[in-house]
CSV table of C-alpha atoms in Angstrom, one decimal:
chain,number,residue,atom,x,y,z
V,25,MET,CA,129.5,111.3,108.1
V,26,GLU,CA,132.5,109.2,106.9
V,27,GLU,CA,131.4,106.7,104.4
V,28,THR,CA,133.2,103.6,105.6
V,29,PRO,CA,131.7,100.1,105.5
V,30,PRO,CA,129.3,99.4,108.4
V,31,GLY,CA,130.9,97.5,111.3
V,32,GLY,CA,134.3,99.0,110.8
V,33,ARG,CA,136.3,100.6,113.6
V,34,SER,CA,135.1,103.9,115.1
V,35,ARG,CA,135.3,105.5,118.5
V,36,HIS,CA,132.4,104.9,121.0
V,37,ARG,CA,130.8,108.1,122.1
V,38,GLY,CA,129.8,108.2,125.8
V,39,LEU,CA,128.8,104.5,126.0
V,40,ALA,CA,129.1,102.4,129.1
V,41,LYS,CA,131.8,99.7,129.4
V,42,LEU,CA,130.8,96.2,128.5
V,43,ASN,CA,131.4,94.4,131.8
V,44,ASN,CA,130.7,90.8,132.7
V,45,LEU,CA,129.9,89.7,129.2
V,46,GLU,CA,131.0,86.6,127.3
V,47,THR,CA,133.5,87.2,124.5
V,48,ALA,CA,130.9,86.5,121.7
V,49,GLU,CA,128.3,88.7,123.3
V,50,LYS,CA,130.8,91.5,123.8
V,51,ARG,CA,131.9,91.4,120.2
V,52,LEU,CA,128.3,91.7,119.1
V,53,ALA,CA,127.6,94.6,121.4
V,54,GLU,CA,130.8,96.4,120.2
V,55,TYR,CA,129.8,95.7,116.5
V,56,LEU,CA,126.3,97.2,117.1
V,57,ARG,CA,127.8,100.3,118.8
V,58,GLU,CA,130.3,100.9,116.0
V,59,LEU,CA,127.5,100.5,113.4
V,60,ARG,CA,125.3,103.0,115.3
V,61,ASP,CA,128.3,105.4,115.6
V,62,GLN,CA,128.9,105.2,111.8
V,63,LEU,CA,125.3,106.3,111.3
V,64,GLY,CA,126.1,109.4,113.3
V,65,ILE,CA,122.9,109.4,115.3
V,66,THR,CA,121.7,108.7,118.8
V,67,SER,CA,120.0,105.5,119.9
V,68,LYS,CA,116.6,107.4,120.0
V,69,GLU,CA,117.1,108.7,116.5
V,70,LEU,CA,118.2,105.2,115.3
V,71,GLY,CA,115.0,103.6,116.8
V,72,GLU,CA,112.9,106.3,115.1
V,73,ALA,CA,114.6,105.8,111.8
V,74,LEU,CA,114.3,102.0,111.9
V,75,THR,CA,110.6,102.2,112.9
V,76,GLU,CA,109.9,104.7,110.1
V,77,ASN,CA,111.4,102.3,107.5
V,78,ASP,CA,109.4,99.3,108.9
V,79,PRO,CA,106.5,100.5,111.2
V,80,GLU,CA,105.5,96.8,111.8
V,81,ALA,CA,108.8,96.1,113.5
V,82,LYS,CA,109.0,99.0,115.9
V,83,VAL,CA,112.3,99.4,117.8
V,84,SER,CA,112.4,101.6,120.9
V,85,GLU,CA,115.3,103.4,122.5
V,86,TRP,CA,115.1,101.2,125.5
V,87,GLN,CA,115.4,98.0,123.3
V,88,LEU,CA,118.4,99.4,121.5
V,89,SER,CA,120.1,100.3,124.8
V,90,ARG,CA,119.7,96.6,125.8
V,91,TYR,CA,121.2,95.4,122.5
V,92,LEU,CA,124.1,97.9,122.7
V,93,SER,CA,124.9,96.9,126.3
V,94,GLY,CA,124.9,93.2,125.5
V,95,SER,CA,122.2,92.4,128.0
V,96,THR,CA,119.7,91.2,125.3
V,97,LEU,CA,120.3,89.6,121.9
V,98,PRO,CA,118.6,91.5,119.0
V,99,LYS,CA,116.4,89.9,116.3
V,100,LEU,CA,118.5,88.7,113.4
V,101,SER,CA,116.7,91.0,111.1
V,102,LEU,CA,118.0,94.1,113.0
V,103,ILE,CA,121.4,93.6,111.4
V,104,ARG,CA,120.1,93.9,107.8
V,105,ARG,CA,117.8,96.8,108.8
V,106,MET,CA,120.7,98.8,110.3
V,107,HIS,CA,122.9,98.1,107.2
V,108,GLU,CA,120.0,99.1,104.9
V,109,LEU,CA,119.6,102.3,106.8
V,110,TRP,CA,123.4,103.0,106.5
V,111,SER,CA,123.1,102.3,102.7
V,112,GLN,CA,120.1,104.6,102.4
V,113,ARG,CA,121.8,107.4,104.2
V,114,THR,CA,125.1,107.2,102.5
V,115,GLY,CA,123.9,106.3,99.0
V,116,GLN,CA,126.3,103.3,99.0
V,117,PRO,CA,125.1,99.8,97.8
V,118,LEU,CA,124.2,97.3,100.5
V,119,ASP,CA,127.2,95.3,101.6
V,120,GLU,CA,125.9,91.7,101.8
V,121,ASP,CA,129.2,90.5,103.2
V,122,ALA,CA,128.9,92.9,106.1
V,123,VAL,CA,125.4,91.8,106.7
V,124,HIS,CA,126.5,88.1,106.8
V,125,ALA,CA,129.3,89.0,109.2
V,126,GLY,CA,126.8,90.7,111.5
V,127,ARG,CA,124.5,87.8,111.4
V,128,ALA,CA,127.3,85.4,112.3
V,129,LEU,CA,128.1,87.5,115.4
V,130,VAL,CA,124.4,87.3,116.5
V,131,ILE,CA,124.5,83.5,116.0
V,132,ALA,CA,127.8,83.2,117.9
V,133,ALA,CA,126.4,85.3,120.8
V,134,ALA,CA,123.3,83.1,120.9
V,135,GLU,CA,125.4,79.9,121.0
V,136,ALA,CA,127.3,81.4,124.0
V,137,LYS,CA,124.1,81.7,125.9
V,138,GLY,CA,123.2,78.1,125.4
V,139,PRO,CA,121.5,75.6,122.9
V,140,LEU,CA,118.0,76.9,123.3
V,141,MET,CA,118.9,80.5,122.4
V,142,ALA,CA,121.1,79.2,119.6
V,143,ARG,CA,118.2,77.2,118.2
V,144,GLU,CA,115.9,80.2,118.2
V,145,ILE,CA,118.3,82.4,116.4
V,146,LYS,CA,119.1,79.7,113.8
V,147,LEU,CA,115.4,79.2,113.1
V,148,GLU,CA,115.1,83.0,112.6
V,149,ALA,CA,118.1,82.8,110.2
V,150,ALA,CA,116.3,80.0,108.3
V,151,ILE,CA,113.1,82.0,108.1
V,152,GLU,CA,115.0,85.0,106.8
V,153,ASP,CA,116.9,82.9,104.2
V,154,LEU,CA,113.7,81.2,103.0
V,155,SER,CA,112.1,84.6,102.7
V,156,ASN,CA,115.0,85.8,100.6
V,157,GLN,CA,114.9,82.6,98.5
V,158,ARG,CA,111.2,83.1,98.0
V,159,ALA,CA,111.6,86.7,96.8
V,160,GLN,CA,114.4,85.7,94.4
V,161,THR,CA,112.4,82.8,93.0
V,162,ALA,CA,109.3,85.0,92.5
V,163,GLU,CA,111.5,87.6,90.7
V,164,GLU,CA,113.0,84.9,88.4
V,165,LEU,CA,109.5,83.5,87.8
V,166,ALA,CA,108.2,86.9,86.7
V,167,GLN,CA,111.2,87.3,84.3
V,168,LEU,CA,110.5,83.8,82.8
V,169,ARG,CA,106.9,84.7,82.3
V,170,GLU,CA,107.8,87.9,80.6
V,171,ALA,CA,110.3,86.0,78.4
V,172,VAL,CA,107.5,83.5,77.4
V,173,ALA,CA,105.2,86.4,76.6
V,174,THR,CA,107.9,88.0,74.4
V,175,GLU,CA,108.5,84.8,72.5
V,176,ARG,CA,104.8,84.2,72.0
V,177,LEU,CA,104.5,87.7,70.6
V,178,HIS,CA,107.4,87.1,68.2
V,179,LEU,CA,105.7,83.8,67.1
V,180,ASP,CA,102.4,85.6,66.4
V,181,GLU,CA,104.3,88.2,64.3
V,182,LEU,CA,106.0,85.5,62.2
V,183,GLU,CA,102.6,83.7,61.6
V,184,GLN,CA,101.1,86.9,60.4
V,185,GLU,CA,104.0,87.4,58.1
V,186,LEU,CA,103.7,83.9,56.7
V,187,ARG,CA,100.0,84.4,56.0
V,188,GLY,CA,100.8,87.6,54.0
V,189,MET,CA,103.5,86.0,51.7
V,190,SER,CA,102.9,85.0,48.1
V,191,GLU,CA,103.5,81.6,46.5
V,192,GLN,CA,106.8,82.7,45.1
V,193,ALA,CA,108.4,83.2,48.5
V,194,GLN,CA,108.7,79.5,49.4
V,195,ARG,CA,112.3,79.7,50.5
V,196,GLU,CA,111.6,82.6,52.8
V,197,ARG,CA,108.6,80.6,54.1
V,198,TRP,CA,110.8,77.7,54.9
V,199,GLU,CA,113.3,79.9,56.8
V,200,ILE,CA,110.5,81.5,58.8
V,201,THR,CA,109.0,78.1,59.6
V,202,GLU,CA,112.4,77.0,60.9
V,203,GLU,CA,112.5,80.1,63.1
V,204,GLN,CA,109.0,79.3,64.3
V,205,GLU,CA,110.1,75.8,65.4
V,206,GLU,CA,113.1,77.2,67.2
V,207,ILE,CA,110.8,79.7,69.0
V,208,ARG,CA,108.4,77.0,70.0
V,209,ARG,CA,111.3,74.9,71.4
V,210,ARG,CA,112.4,78.0,73.5
V,211,ILE,CA,108.8,78.6,74.7
V,212,ALA,CA,108.5,74.9,75.7
V,213,HIS,CA,111.9,75.2,77.6
V,214,LEU,CA,110.8,78.4,79.3
V,215,GLU,CA,107.4,77.0,80.2
V,216,ASP,CA,109.2,74.0,81.8
V,217,PHE,CA,111.3,76.4,83.9
V,218,VAL,CA,108.1,78.3,84.8
V,219,ARG,CA,106.5,75.1,86.1
V,220,GLN,CA,109.7,74.2,88.1
V,221,HIS,CA,109.9,77.7,89.6
V,222,GLU,CA,106.2,77.5,90.6
V,223,ALA,CA,106.9,74.2,92.3
V,224,VAL,CA,109.9,75.6,94.1
V,225,LEU,CA,107.9,78.6,95.2
V,226,ARG,CA,105.2,76.3,96.7
V,227,LEU,CA,107.9,74.2,98.4
V,228,VAL,CA,109.6,77.2,99.9
V,229,GLN,CA,106.3,78.5,101.2
V,230,GLN,CA,105.6,75.2,102.8
V,231,GLU,CA,109.1,75.0,104.2
V,232,ARG,CA,108.9,78.5,105.6
V,233,ALA,CA,105.5,77.7,107.3
V,234,HIS,CA,107.1,74.6,108.8
V,235,VAL,CA,110.1,76.5,110.1
V,236,GLY,CA,107.8,79.3,111.3
V,237,SER,CA,105.9,76.7,113.4
V,238,MET,CA,109.2,75.4,114.8
V,239,LEU,CA,110.3,78.9,115.7
V,240,THR,CA,107.0,79.5,117.5
V,241,ALA,CA,107.4,76.3,119.5
V,242,THR,CA,111.0,77.2,120.3
V,243,GLY,CA,110.0,80.7,121.4
V,244,LYS,CA,107.5,79.1,123.9
V,245,GLU,CA,110.3,76.9,125.3
V,246,VAL,CA,112.6,79.9,125.6
V,247,GLU,CA,109.9,81.8,127.5
V,248,LEU,CA,109.4,78.9,129.9
V,249,TRP,CA,113.1,78.7,130.4
V,250,ARG,CA,113.3,82.4,131.1
V,251,ARG,CA,110.5,82.1,133.7
V,252,ARG,CA,112.3,79.4,135.6
V,253,GLU,CA,115.7,81.0,135.2
V,254,ALA,CA,117.2,82.9,138.1
V,255,VAL,CA,118.0,86.5,137.1
V,256,PRO,CA,121.2,87.5,139.0
V,257,ALA,CA,122.1,91.2,138.7
V,258,SER,CA,125.6,92.0,137.4
V,259,ALA,CA,128.1,93.9,139.5
V,260,ALA,CA,127.4,97.0,137.4
V,261,GLU,CA,123.6,96.7,137.9
V,262,GLN,CA,124.0,96.3,141.6
V,263,LYS,CA,126.3,99.3,141.8
V,264,SER,CA,123.9,101.4,139.7
V,265,ALA,CA,120.9,100.4,141.9
V,266,ARG,CA,122.8,101.2,145.1
V,267,ARG,CA,123.9,104.5,143.8
V,268,ILE,CA,120.4,105.6,142.8
V,269,ALA,CA,118.9,104.4,146.1
V,270,GLU,CA,121.5,106.4,148.1
V,271,ALA,CA,120.8,109.5,146.0
V,272,ILE,CA,117.0,109.2,146.5
V,273,ILE,CA,117.4,108.8,150.2
V,274,THR,CA,119.8,111.7,150.5
V,275,LEU,CA,117.2,113.9,148.7
V,276,ARG,CA,114.4,112.7,151.0
V,277,GLU,CA,116.5,113.6,154.0
V,278,GLN,CA,117.1,117.1,152.7
V,279,GLY,CA,113.3,117.5,152.3
V,280,SER,CA,113.6,117.5,148.4
V,281,ASP,CA,110.7,115.1,147.7
V,282,GLY,CA,110.1,116.6,144.2
V,283,PRO,CA,113.7,116.0,142.9
V,284,ALA,CA,113.7,112.5,144.6
V,285,ASP,CA,110.5,111.5,142.8
V,286,ALA,CA,111.9,112.9,139.5
V,287,LEU,CA,115.1,110.9,139.9
V,288,LEU,CA,113.2,107.7,140.7
V,289,ALA,CA,110.9,108.2,137.7
V,290,LYS,CA,113.9,108.8,135.3
V,291,TYR,CA,115.6,105.7,136.5
V,292,VAL,CA,112.4,103.6,136.2
V,293,GLU,CA,111.9,104.8,132.6
V,294,ARG,CA,115.3,103.5,131.5
V,295,ALA,CA,116.3,100.6,133.8
V,296,SER,CA,115.9,97.0,133.0
V,297,PRO,CA,113.6,94.7,135.0
V,298,VAL,CA,116.7,93.2,136.7
V,299,GLU,CA,117.9,96.6,137.7
V,300,LEU,CA,114.5,97.5,139.1
V,301,THR,CA,114.5,94.3,141.1
V,302,GLU,CA,117.9,95.1,142.5
V,303,LEU,CA,116.7,98.6,143.4
V,304,SER,CA,113.8,97.2,145.3
V,305,ARG,CA,116.3,95.1,147.4
V,306,GLU,CA,118.3,98.2,148.2
V,307,PHE,CA,115.6,100.2,150.0
V,308,PRO,CA,114.8,97.6,152.8
V,309,ARG,CA,118.6,97.1,153.2
V,310,VAL,CA,118.9,100.7,154.3
V,311,GLU,CA,115.5,100.6,156.2
V,312,ARG,CA,113.5,102.6,153.7
V,313,PRO,CA,110.7,100.2,152.8
V,314,LEU,CA,108.3,103.1,152.0
V,315,GLU,CA,110.4,103.8,148.9
V,316,ASN,CA,109.3,100.5,147.4
V,317,ARG,CA,105.7,101.7,147.4
V,318,ARG,CA,106.9,104.7,145.4
V,319,LEU,CA,108.9,102.4,143.1
V,320,LEU,CA,105.8,100.3,142.3
V,321,LYS,CA,103.9,103.5,141.6
V,322,ALA,CA,106.6,104.7,139.2
V,323,ILE,CA,106.7,101.3,137.4
V,324,ALA,CA,102.9,101.3,137.0
V,325,THR,CA,103.0,104.9,135.7
V,326,PHE,CA,106.0,104.8,133.3
V,327,ARG,CA,106.5,101.2,132.2
V,328,PRO,CA,104.3,99.5,129.5
V,329,ALA,CA,101.7,96.9,130.3
V,330,ARG,CA,103.7,94.0,129.0
V,331,GLU,CA,106.5,94.7,131.6
V,332,VAL,CA,104.0,95.3,134.4
V,333,LEU,CA,102.6,91.9,133.5
V,334,SER,CA,106.0,90.3,133.9
V,335,PHE,CA,106.4,91.6,137.5
V,336,ILE,CA,103.0,90.1,138.3
V,337,VAL,CA,102.9,86.7,136.7
V,338,LEU,CA,106.6,85.8,136.2
V,339,PRO,CA,108.1,84.5,139.4
V,340,ARG,CA,111.7,85.0,138.3
V,341,TYR,CA,111.6,88.7,139.4
V,342,GLY,CA,110.5,87.9,143.0
V,343,ASP,CA,112.5,86.6,145.9
V,344,ASP,CA,112.6,87.1,149.7
V,345,ARG,CA,114.6,90.4,149.3
V,346,SER,CA,112.6,91.9,146.5
V,347,THR,CA,109.4,93.9,146.7
V,348,PHE,CA,108.2,91.9,143.6
V,349,ARG,CA,107.7,88.8,145.8
V,350,ASP,CA,104.3,90.3,146.4
V,351,PRO,CA,102.7,90.5,143.0
V,352,ASP,CA,99.4,91.8,144.5
V,353,ALA,CA,101.1,95.0,145.5
V,354,MET,CA,102.3,95.6,141.9
V,355,LEU,CA,98.8,94.8,140.6
V,356,GLU,CA,97.2,97.3,143.1
V,357,ALA,CA,99.7,100.0,142.0
V,358,ALA,CA,98.8,99.4,138.4
V,359,GLY,CA,95.1,99.7,139.2
V,360,HIS,CA,95.7,103.0,141.0
V,361,TYR,CA,98.3,104.7,138.7
V,362,ALA,CA,98.7,103.1,135.3
V,363,PRO,CA,97.5,105.2,132.2
V,364,PHE,CA,94.1,104.3,130.9
V,365,ASP,CA,95.3,102.6,127.6
V,366,GLU,CA,97.9,100.5,129.5
V,367,LEU,CA,95.3,99.4,132.0
V,368,VAL,CA,93.0,98.1,129.3
V,369,LEU,CA,96.0,96.4,127.6
V,370,LEU,CA,97.1,94.8,130.9
V,371,ALA,CA,93.6,93.3,131.3
V,372,LYS,CA,93.8,91.9,127.8
V,373,LEU,CA,97.3,90.5,128.5
V,374,PHE,CA,96.0,88.7,131.6
V,375,GLU,CA,93.4,87.0,129.4
V,376,GLU,CA,95.9,86.2,126.7
V,377,THR,CA,98.3,84.6,129.2
V,378,ASN,CA,95.4,82.6,130.8
V,379,HIS,CA,95.2,84.6,134.1
V,380,PRO,CA,91.5,85.5,134.1
V,381,ARG,CA,91.4,85.8,137.9
V,382,ARG,CA,94.0,88.6,137.6
V,383,VAL,CA,91.5,90.6,135.4
V,384,GLN,CA,89.0,90.6,138.3
V,385,ASP,CA,91.8,91.5,140.8
V,386,LEU,CA,92.8,94.4,138.6
V,387,ALA,CA,89.2,95.6,138.3
V,388,ARG,CA,88.9,95.7,142.0
V,389,ALA,CA,92.1,97.6,142.4
V,390,VAL,CA,90.9,100.2,139.8
V,391,GLU,CA,87.6,100.6,141.6
V,392,LYS,CA,89.3,101.0,144.9
V,393,GLY,CA,91.9,103.6,143.8
V,394,ARG,CA,90.2,105.7,141.1
V,395,PRO,CA,87.5,108.4,141.3
V,396,GLU,CA,84.1,107.9,139.7
V,397,PRO,CA,84.8,110.1,136.6
V,398,GLU,CA,87.9,108.0,135.8
V,399,LEU,CA,85.9,104.7,136.3
V,400,GLU,CA,83.3,105.9,133.8
V,401,GLU,CA,86.0,106.6,131.2
V,402,LEU,CA,87.6,103.2,131.8
V,403,ARG,CA,84.2,101.5,131.3
V,404,LYS,CA,83.9,103.2,127.9
V,405,LEU,CA,87.4,101.9,127.0
V,406,GLY,CA,86.3,98.4,127.8
V,407,LEU,CA,87.8,97.6,131.2
V,408,PRO,CA,85.5,95.0,132.8
V,409,LEU,CA,84.6,96.9,136.1
V,410,GLN,CA,82.1,95.2,138.3
V,411,ARG,CA,80.9,98.2,140.4
V,412,PRO,CA,77.9,100.0,138.8
V,413,PRO,CA,78.3,103.7,138.1
V,414,SER,CA,77.3,105.8,141.1
V,415,SER,CA,74.1,107.8,140.9
V,416,ILE,CA,74.8,109.9,144.0
V,417,PRO,CA,76.1,113.3,142.9
V,418,PRO,CA,79.3,114.4,144.8
V,419,GLN,CA,78.5,116.4,147.9
V,420,PRO,CA,80.3,119.7,148.6
V,421,GLN,CA,82.9,119.5,151.3
V,422,PRO,CA,82.2,121.8,154.4
V,423,VAL,CA,84.5,124.8,154.8
V,424,ILE,CA,86.8,124.2,157.7
V,425,PRO,CA,87.6,127.4,159.7
V,426,GLU,CA,91.3,128.3,159.6
V,427,LYS,CA,92.0,127.3,163.3
V,428,ARG,CA,90.3,123.9,162.9
V,429,ARG,CA,92.2,123.3,159.7
V,430,PHE,CA,95.5,123.9,161.5
V,431,TRP,CA,94.7,121.4,164.2
V,432,GLN,CA,93.6,118.8,161.6
V,433,ARG,CA,97.0,119.0,159.9
């Protein structure tokens, strides 16, 4: 890979055009694409590498695609993490100027989205700066303490030397005494700096906690704003949803249900919530409402619980033309088809977001749509099912003669 500074010019490889974006958001998306290209890896490999460096801040391929397309702003820390990865892979020192330039692009893009997003990003920047200041202060404090320990050791050595000198060495004793006084003055000066650094460290910690609480409050306001905000699909998203809907319907008409289901599943795995909403509007438009049931099944099967939650409790994804205007249908699909661990997590998220009634609704949907062996397994995983385990063993089904079987079909 060519070892040029991150964020420099390089050719995009197979990335979609950045349509319908504000200038600041477009610059940020282009910057992130160029930085990824200079790393010479795919978005999936980039997400895996970033997660490996910091497992507590996991980044998925889907999140990166949202950042690279400009549809979502990244966390401010992502800029430094990508530059650190570049430095790690090339052996070059970390370019702090490039990091600051990338941070400035994120802040400018947030300001283009409005004052609320700008406040959230600036508070993130303040948290990051205070964390860096705290680390630097702690490092300086450790160096000062080490210097105090060195000076004290030197003072002890001089005192031992004085005790071992004879009466005839008065002049040398005087010189050593002067040196002792100088060392004591240096120790007093260093100890004063130690106390000041300890005070600064405490103040930085308090300031960081205060800014953290402000960031939490701002995050809540951003979430409330997002819930009330209309989510219009861009022209590119509408075109993509229409193209996928037409392709699925064509496959159905050819009798190719397997490829149609596979295409729907693949689209659901990578599409944004806005794109999925737009797709749900396309099927009724062409008189294929049954496809929306398959769409809900795919979402419940392939999307994580936190996103299924958003379709059920956030009204911004539902309108008169979207299948998500009926959150009960999404909840029932989750109860029938969601993986076990995502089901348990979804129930927990309902509790966390103060929707306890939805936990009961989910349990009823699970009991209605799952066989008894699966219900028993879900009970072990902690899902609060109401129906007691069945004590009646399954009865063998009668063998239907071939002719009767034909007529039953």
